Amino acid sequence: MDTVRVIEVKQSVFANNDKRANLLRDELKAKKTYLLNVMSSPGSGKTTTLVKTINMLKNEMRIAVMEADIDSDKDAKTVVRETGVDSIQLHTGGMCHLDAEMTRQGIAELAKDYDLIILENVGNLVCPAEFDTGACKSINILSVPEGDDKPLKYPLMYQVSSLVLINKIDVKPYFDFDSEKCKEYIARRNPHCQVLEISAKTGEGIEEFANWLRDEVKNWKE
């Protein structure tokens, strides 16, 4: 019987991406640029959260945003219009995530050096968590209307996140959402993950997130 070679394609793809991601992190460290990867499902409030946060930080540090979507440039235009910081739109050509090489290409298109680059990843709770983008850290935004059980259903998303922002807490009275249960589920997946409750609409909790980012950027530069 002829011998059949079995090639683990997915494993090879991930290994190659991990190498590229580590190289990108080294480049960012040399430039003293902090890259934050922001993930969530569609409609969680990523762009609104970022706009509020950037407006608190833009006079302290040089910030740029990379908006990743399958199509449209709506979010990039929103960031520029409402914050004035540099923003570019990344189209993924139908792919549901960004990998390290796509991220590197996006950074190469930015106009200058920055203290903080924020990557707003494609809205998806599965694929973005599988690919290391080369970011210094990844965070996840979970909105109250999605339900408190998401950490149980999408474990990898919470395993790779250093911080979870529970957004839209202003509408908690209208939804069956238990913050303590949600935090317990997150801790099961990742006991080292921090959790902040925010409302991008009202601004509640945004200062705490801005302080987290201040510390992250400062520590990365040291």
PDB file of C-alpha atoms in Angstrom, residues 14-209:
ATOM      1  CA  PHE A  14      -1.078  29.039  13.154  1.00  0.00           C
ATOM      2  CA  ALA A  15       2.641  28.342  13.696  1.00  0.00           C
ATOM      3  CA  ASN A  16       3.590  30.625  10.810  1.00  0.00           C
ATOM      4  CA  ASN A  17       1.262  33.345  12.066  1.00  0.00           C
ATOM      5  CA  ASP A  18       2.683  33.103  15.599  1.00  0.00           C
ATOM      6  CA  LYS A  19       6.193  33.704  14.231  1.00  0.00           C
ATOM      7  CA  ARG A  20       5.026  36.773  12.321  1.00  0.00           C
ATOM      8  CA  ALA A  21       3.150  38.035  15.386  1.00  0.00           C
ATOM      9  CA  ASN A  22       6.244  37.763  17.596  1.00  0.00           C
ATOM     10  CA  LEU A  23       8.331  39.610  15.010  1.00  0.00           C
ATOM     11  CA  LEU A  24       5.739  42.386  14.840  1.00  0.00           C
ATOM     12  CA  ARG A  25       5.695  42.717  18.636  1.00  0.00           C
ATOM     13  CA  ASP A  26       9.476  43.048  18.628  1.00  0.00           C
ATOM     14  CA  GLU A  27       9.228  45.828  16.032  1.00  0.00           C
ATOM     15  CA  LEU A  28       6.574  47.625  18.057  1.00  0.00           C
ATOM     16  CA  LYS A  29       8.638  47.327  21.225  1.00  0.00           C
ATOM     17  CA  ALA A  30      11.623  48.882  19.455  1.00  0.00           C
ATOM     18  CA  LYS A  31       9.422  51.794  18.350  1.00  0.00           C
ATOM     19  CA  LYS A  32       7.812  52.019  21.821  1.00  0.00           C
ATOM     20  CA  THR A  33       4.398  51.676  20.168  1.00  0.00           C
ATOM     21  CA  TYR A  34       1.627  49.864  22.038  1.00  0.00           C
ATOM     22  CA  LEU A  35      -0.828  47.895  19.880  1.00  0.00           C
ATOM     23  CA  LEU A  36      -4.197  46.972  21.392  1.00  0.00           C
ATOM     24  CA  ASN A  37      -6.413  44.358  19.730  1.00  0.00           C
ATOM     25  CA  VAL A  38     -10.121  44.959  20.450  1.00  0.00           C
ATOM     26  CA  MET A  39     -12.503  42.063  19.783  1.00  0.00           C
ATOM     27  CA  SER A  40     -16.235  41.511  20.233  1.00  0.00           C
ATOM     28  CA  SER A  41     -19.414  40.487  18.478  1.00  0.00           C
ATOM     29  CA  PRO A  42     -21.066  42.951  16.061  1.00  0.00           C
ATOM     30  CA  GLY A  43     -23.033  45.679  17.809  1.00  0.00           C
ATOM     31  CA  SER A  44     -21.294  45.409  21.171  1.00  0.00           C
ATOM     32  CA  GLY A  45     -20.272  49.081  21.074  1.00  0.00           C
ATOM     33  CA  LYS A  46     -16.598  48.823  20.075  1.00  0.00           C
ATOM     34  CA  THR A  47     -16.452  52.026  18.044  1.00  0.00           C
ATOM     35  CA  THR A  48     -18.458  54.093  20.540  1.00  0.00           C
ATOM     36  CA  THR A  49     -16.256  52.848  23.395  1.00  0.00           C
ATOM     37  CA  LEU A  50     -13.097  53.702  21.481  1.00  0.00           C
ATOM     38  CA  VAL A  51     -14.318  57.186  20.553  1.00  0.00           C
ATOM     39  CA  LYS A  52     -15.098  58.019  24.189  1.00  0.00           C
ATOM     40  CA  THR A  53     -11.765  56.624  25.375  1.00  0.00           C
ATOM     41  CA  ILE A  54      -9.652  58.248  22.660  1.00  0.00           C
ATOM     42  CA  ASN A  55     -11.134  61.649  23.429  1.00  0.00           C
ATOM     43  CA  MET A  56      -9.868  61.259  27.001  1.00  0.00           C
ATOM     44  CA  LEU A  57      -6.362  60.287  25.881  1.00  0.00           C
ATOM     45  CA  LYS A  58      -5.645  62.085  22.606  1.00  0.00           C
ATOM     46  CA  ASN A  59      -4.020  65.122  24.242  1.00  0.00           C
ATOM     47  CA  GLU A  60      -1.638  62.865  26.225  1.00  0.00           C
ATOM     48  CA  MET A  61      -0.405  60.483  23.534  1.00  0.00           C
ATOM     49  CA  ARG A  62      -0.224  59.986  19.782  1.00  0.00           C
ATOM     50  CA  ILE A  63      -3.059  57.631  18.798  1.00  0.00           C
ATOM     51  CA  ALA A  64      -4.122  55.905  15.597  1.00  0.00           C
ATOM     52  CA  VAL A  65      -6.947  53.461  14.887  1.00  0.00           C
ATOM     53  CA  MET A  66      -7.198  50.616  12.393  1.00  0.00           C
ATOM     54  CA  GLU A  67     -10.781  49.593  11.670  1.00  0.00           C
ATOM     55  CA  ALA A  68     -11.162  46.063  10.282  1.00  0.00           C
ATOM     56  CA  ASP A  69     -14.331  45.066   8.431  1.00  0.00           C
ATOM     57  CA  ILE A  70     -15.314  42.857   5.534  1.00  0.00           C
ATOM     58  CA  ASP A  71     -16.562  45.991   3.765  1.00  0.00           C
ATOM     59  CA  SER A  72     -17.517  49.660   4.368  1.00  0.00           C
ATOM     60  CA  ASP A  73     -15.429  52.503   5.802  1.00  0.00           C
ATOM     61  CA  LYS A  74     -18.137  53.779   8.163  1.00  0.00           C
ATOM     62  CA  ASP A  75     -16.258  53.117  11.405  1.00  0.00           C
ATOM     63  CA  ALA A  76     -13.003  54.710  10.243  1.00  0.00           C
ATOM     64  CA  LYS A  77     -14.889  57.831   9.172  1.00  0.00           C
ATOM     65  CA  THR A  78     -16.676  57.917  12.526  1.00  0.00           C
ATOM     66  CA  VAL A  79     -13.377  57.795  14.444  1.00  0.00           C
ATOM     67  CA  VAL A  80     -11.851  60.602  12.363  1.00  0.00           C
ATOM     68  CA  ARG A  81     -14.970  62.759  12.597  1.00  0.00           C
ATOM     69  CA  GLU A  82     -15.515  62.332  16.342  1.00  0.00           C
ATOM     70  CA  THR A  83     -11.919  62.239  17.627  1.00  0.00           C
ATOM     71  CA  GLY A  84      -9.675  63.790  14.974  1.00  0.00           C
ATOM     72  CA  VAL A  85      -7.007  61.084  15.348  1.00  0.00           C
ATOM     73  CA  ASP A  86      -5.580  59.177  12.374  1.00  0.00           C
ATOM     74  CA  SER A  87      -7.700  56.222  11.282  1.00  0.00           C
ATOM     75  CA  ILE A  88      -7.550  53.785   8.386  1.00  0.00           C
ATOM     76  CA  GLN A  89      -9.993  51.137   7.212  1.00  0.00           C
ATOM     77  CA  LEU A  90      -8.799  47.579   6.616  1.00  0.00           C
ATOM     78  CA  HIS A  91     -10.929  45.414   4.322  1.00  0.00           C
ATOM     79  CA  THR A  92     -10.429  41.703   4.905  1.00  0.00           C
ATOM     80  CA  GLY A  93     -11.740  40.475   1.551  1.00  0.00           C
ATOM     81  CA  GLY A  94     -14.410  38.357   3.171  1.00  0.00           C
ATOM     82  CA  MET A  95     -12.231  36.967   5.963  1.00  0.00           C
ATOM     83  CA  CYS A  96     -13.706  37.055   9.465  1.00  0.00           C
ATOM     84  CA  HIS A  97     -10.503  38.056  11.266  1.00  0.00           C
ATOM     85  CA  LEU A  98      -7.118  39.743  11.000  1.00  0.00           C
ATOM     86  CA  ASP A  99      -3.843  37.892  11.311  1.00  0.00           C
ATOM     87  CA  ALA A 100      -0.344  39.217  12.049  1.00  0.00           C
ATOM     88  CA  GLU A 101       0.584  39.907   8.418  1.00  0.00           C
ATOM     89  CA  MET A 102      -2.650  41.817   7.746  1.00  0.00           C
ATOM     90  CA  THR A 103      -2.007  43.857  10.889  1.00  0.00           C
ATOM     91  CA  ARG A 104       1.573  44.587   9.832  1.00  0.00           C
ATOM     92  CA  GLN A 105       0.356  45.807   6.439  1.00  0.00           C
ATOM     93  CA  GLY A 106      -2.127  48.110   8.139  1.00  0.00           C
ATOM     94  CA  ILE A 107       0.494  49.588  10.451  1.00  0.00           C
ATOM     95  CA  ALA A 108       2.774  50.184   7.452  1.00  0.00           C
ATOM     96  CA  GLU A 109       0.052  52.382   5.906  1.00  0.00           C
ATOM     97  CA  LEU A 110      -0.198  54.678   8.918  1.00  0.00           C
ATOM     98  CA  ALA A 111       1.296  58.115   8.499  1.00  0.00           C
ATOM     99  CA  LYS A 112       3.806  58.245  11.368  1.00  0.00           C
ATOM    100  CA  ASP A 113       4.904  56.767  14.681  1.00  0.00           C
ATOM    101  CA  TYR A 114       2.393  56.511  17.504  1.00  0.00           C
ATOM    102  CA  ASP A 115       2.310  55.796  21.216  1.00  0.00           C
ATOM    103  CA  LEU A 116      -0.907  53.796  20.883  1.00  0.00           C
ATOM    104  CA  ILE A 117      -2.418  51.996  17.902  1.00  0.00           C
ATOM    105  CA  ILE A 118      -5.846  50.440  18.396  1.00  0.00           C
ATOM    106  CA  LEU A 119      -6.967  47.620  16.123  1.00  0.00           C
ATOM    107  CA  GLU A 120     -10.736  47.227  16.083  1.00  0.00           C
ATOM    108  CA  ASN A 121     -10.974  43.651  14.855  1.00  0.00           C
ATOM    109  CA  VAL A 122     -13.804  42.172  12.795  1.00  0.00           C
ATOM    110  CA  GLY A 123     -16.991  41.669  14.813  1.00  0.00           C
ATOM    111  CA  ASN A 124     -16.887  37.943  15.560  1.00  0.00           C
ATOM    112  CA  LEU A 125     -16.530  35.873  18.725  1.00  0.00           C
ATOM    113  CA  VAL A 126     -14.714  32.934  17.106  1.00  0.00           C
ATOM    114  CA  CYS A 127     -12.107  33.581  14.387  1.00  0.00           C
ATOM    115  CA  PRO A 128     -10.386  36.727  15.763  1.00  0.00           C
ATOM    116  CA  ALA A 129      -9.530  34.865  18.962  1.00  0.00           C
ATOM    117  CA  GLU A 130      -7.686  32.154  17.014  1.00  0.00           C
ATOM    118  CA  PHE A 131      -5.151  34.445  15.325  1.00  0.00           C
ATOM    119  CA  ASP A 132      -2.415  36.349  17.137  1.00  0.00           C
ATOM    120  CA  THR A 133      -2.364  39.801  15.533  1.00  0.00           C
ATOM    121  CA  GLY A 134       0.958  40.812  17.051  1.00  0.00           C
ATOM    122  CA  ALA A 135      -0.814  43.047  19.557  1.00  0.00           C
ATOM    123  CA  CYS A 136       0.685  43.737  22.963  1.00  0.00           C
ATOM    124  CA  LYS A 137      -2.619  42.673  24.494  1.00  0.00           C
ATOM    125  CA  SER A 138      -6.126  41.740  23.401  1.00  0.00           C
ATOM    126  CA  ILE A 139      -9.359  42.805  25.048  1.00  0.00           C
ATOM    127  CA  ASN A 140     -12.976  41.840  24.563  1.00  0.00           C
ATOM    128  CA  ILE A 141     -16.126  43.939  24.797  1.00  0.00           C
ATOM    129  CA  LEU A 142     -19.222  42.033  25.953  1.00  0.00           C
ATOM    130  CA  SER A 143     -22.485  43.965  25.861  1.00  0.00           C
ATOM    131  CA  VAL A 144     -25.335  43.352  28.277  1.00  0.00           C
ATOM    132  CA  PRO A 145     -27.913  42.455  25.559  1.00  0.00           C
ATOM    133  CA  GLU A 146     -25.692  39.547  24.452  1.00  0.00           C
ATOM    134  CA  GLY A 147     -26.218  37.735  27.752  1.00  0.00           C
ATOM    135  CA  ASP A 148     -23.997  36.820  30.681  1.00  0.00           C
ATOM    136  CA  ASP A 149     -23.295  33.301  29.384  1.00  0.00           C
ATOM    137  CA  LYS A 150     -21.025  34.236  26.450  1.00  0.00           C
ATOM    138  CA  PRO A 151     -17.802  33.242  28.279  1.00  0.00           C
ATOM    139  CA  LEU A 152     -19.204  29.724  28.562  1.00  0.00           C
ATOM    140  CA  LYS A 153     -20.086  29.512  24.856  1.00  0.00           C
ATOM    141  CA  TYR A 154     -16.969  31.134  23.367  1.00  0.00           C
ATOM    142  CA  PRO A 155     -14.135  30.058  25.685  1.00  0.00           C
ATOM    143  CA  LEU A 156     -11.122  30.964  23.536  1.00  0.00           C
ATOM    144  CA  MET A 157     -12.217  34.603  23.219  1.00  0.00           C
ATOM    145  CA  TYR A 158     -11.971  34.965  26.990  1.00  0.00           C
ATOM    146  CA  GLN A 159      -8.862  32.832  27.373  1.00  0.00           C
ATOM    147  CA  VAL A 160      -6.852  35.175  25.125  1.00  0.00           C
ATOM    148  CA  SER A 161      -8.249  38.439  26.541  1.00  0.00           C
ATOM    149  CA  SER A 162      -6.411  40.391  29.227  1.00  0.00           C
ATOM    150  CA  LEU A 163      -9.420  42.616  29.907  1.00  0.00           C
ATOM    151  CA  VAL A 164     -13.167  42.311  29.378  1.00  0.00           C
ATOM    152  CA  LEU A 165     -15.313  45.426  29.203  1.00  0.00           C
ATOM    153  CA  ILE A 166     -18.937  44.687  30.082  1.00  0.00           C
ATOM    154  CA  ASN A 167     -20.637  47.411  28.054  1.00  0.00           C
ATOM    155  CA  LYS A 168     -24.155  48.891  28.007  1.00  0.00           C
ATOM    156  CA  ILE A 169     -24.650  48.571  31.746  1.00  0.00           C
ATOM    157  CA  ASP A 170     -27.117  51.457  31.446  1.00  0.00           C
ATOM    158  CA  VAL A 171     -29.657  48.984  30.004  1.00  0.00           C
ATOM    159  CA  LYS A 172     -29.145  46.238  32.617  1.00  0.00           C
ATOM    160  CA  PRO A 173     -32.572  46.872  34.188  1.00  0.00           C
ATOM    161  CA  TYR A 174     -34.185  45.736  30.931  1.00  0.00           C
ATOM    162  CA  PHE A 175     -32.220  42.513  30.465  1.00  0.00           C
ATOM    163  CA  ASP A 176     -31.728  39.322  32.425  1.00  0.00           C
ATOM    164  CA  PHE A 177     -27.998  39.907  32.882  1.00  0.00           C
ATOM    165  CA  ASP A 178     -26.147  38.910  36.042  1.00  0.00           C
ATOM    166  CA  SER A 179     -22.798  40.730  36.282  1.00  0.00           C
ATOM    167  CA  GLU A 180     -21.475  38.508  39.063  1.00  0.00           C
ATOM    168  CA  LYS A 181     -22.285  35.327  37.136  1.00  0.00           C
ATOM    169  CA  CYS A 182     -20.635  36.780  34.053  1.00  0.00           C
ATOM    170  CA  LYS A 183     -17.481  37.624  36.012  1.00  0.00           C
ATOM    171  CA  GLU A 184     -17.491  34.114  37.479  1.00  0.00           C
ATOM    172  CA  TYR A 185     -17.726  32.587  33.984  1.00  0.00           C
ATOM    173  CA  ILE A 186     -14.879  34.814  32.749  1.00  0.00           C
ATOM    174  CA  ALA A 187     -12.734  33.766  35.712  1.00  0.00           C
ATOM    175  CA  ARG A 188     -13.355  30.106  34.875  1.00  0.00           C
ATOM    176  CA  ARG A 189     -11.922  30.675  31.417  1.00  0.00           C
ATOM    177  CA  ASN A 190      -9.147  33.034  32.489  1.00  0.00           C
ATOM    178  CA  PRO A 191      -8.509  33.722  36.184  1.00  0.00           C
ATOM    179  CA  HIS A 192      -6.037  36.493  35.283  1.00  0.00           C
ATOM    180  CA  CYS A 193      -8.479  38.455  33.115  1.00  0.00           C
ATOM    181  CA  GLN A 194      -9.550  41.842  34.470  1.00  0.00           C
ATOM    182  CA  VAL A 195     -13.164  42.997  34.150  1.00  0.00           C
ATOM    183  CA  LEU A 196     -14.549  46.543  33.997  1.00  0.00           C
ATOM    184  CA  GLU A 197     -18.196  47.534  33.716  1.00  0.00           C
ATOM    185  CA  ILE A 198     -18.834  50.478  31.408  1.00  0.00           C
ATOM    186  CA  SER A 199     -21.458  52.349  29.463  1.00  0.00           C
ATOM    187  CA  ALA A 200     -20.058  53.821  26.256  1.00  0.00           C
ATOM    188  CA  LYS A 201     -23.307  55.789  25.903  1.00  0.00           C
ATOM    189  CA  THR A 202     -23.225  57.548  29.278  1.00  0.00           C
ATOM    190  CA  GLY A 203     -19.461  57.443  29.812  1.00  0.00           C
ATOM    191  CA  GLU A 204     -19.675  55.457  33.039  1.00  0.00           C
ATOM    192  CA  GLY A 205     -16.493  53.444  33.617  1.00  0.00           C
ATOM    193  CA  ILE A 206     -14.646  54.903  30.617  1.00  0.00           C
ATOM    194  CA  GLU A 207     -12.167  56.753  32.847  1.00  0.00           C
ATOM    195  CA  GLU A 208     -11.192  53.434  34.448  1.00  0.00           C
ATOM    196  CA  PHE A 209     -10.565  51.942  31.011  1.00  0.00           C
TER     197      PHE A 209
END
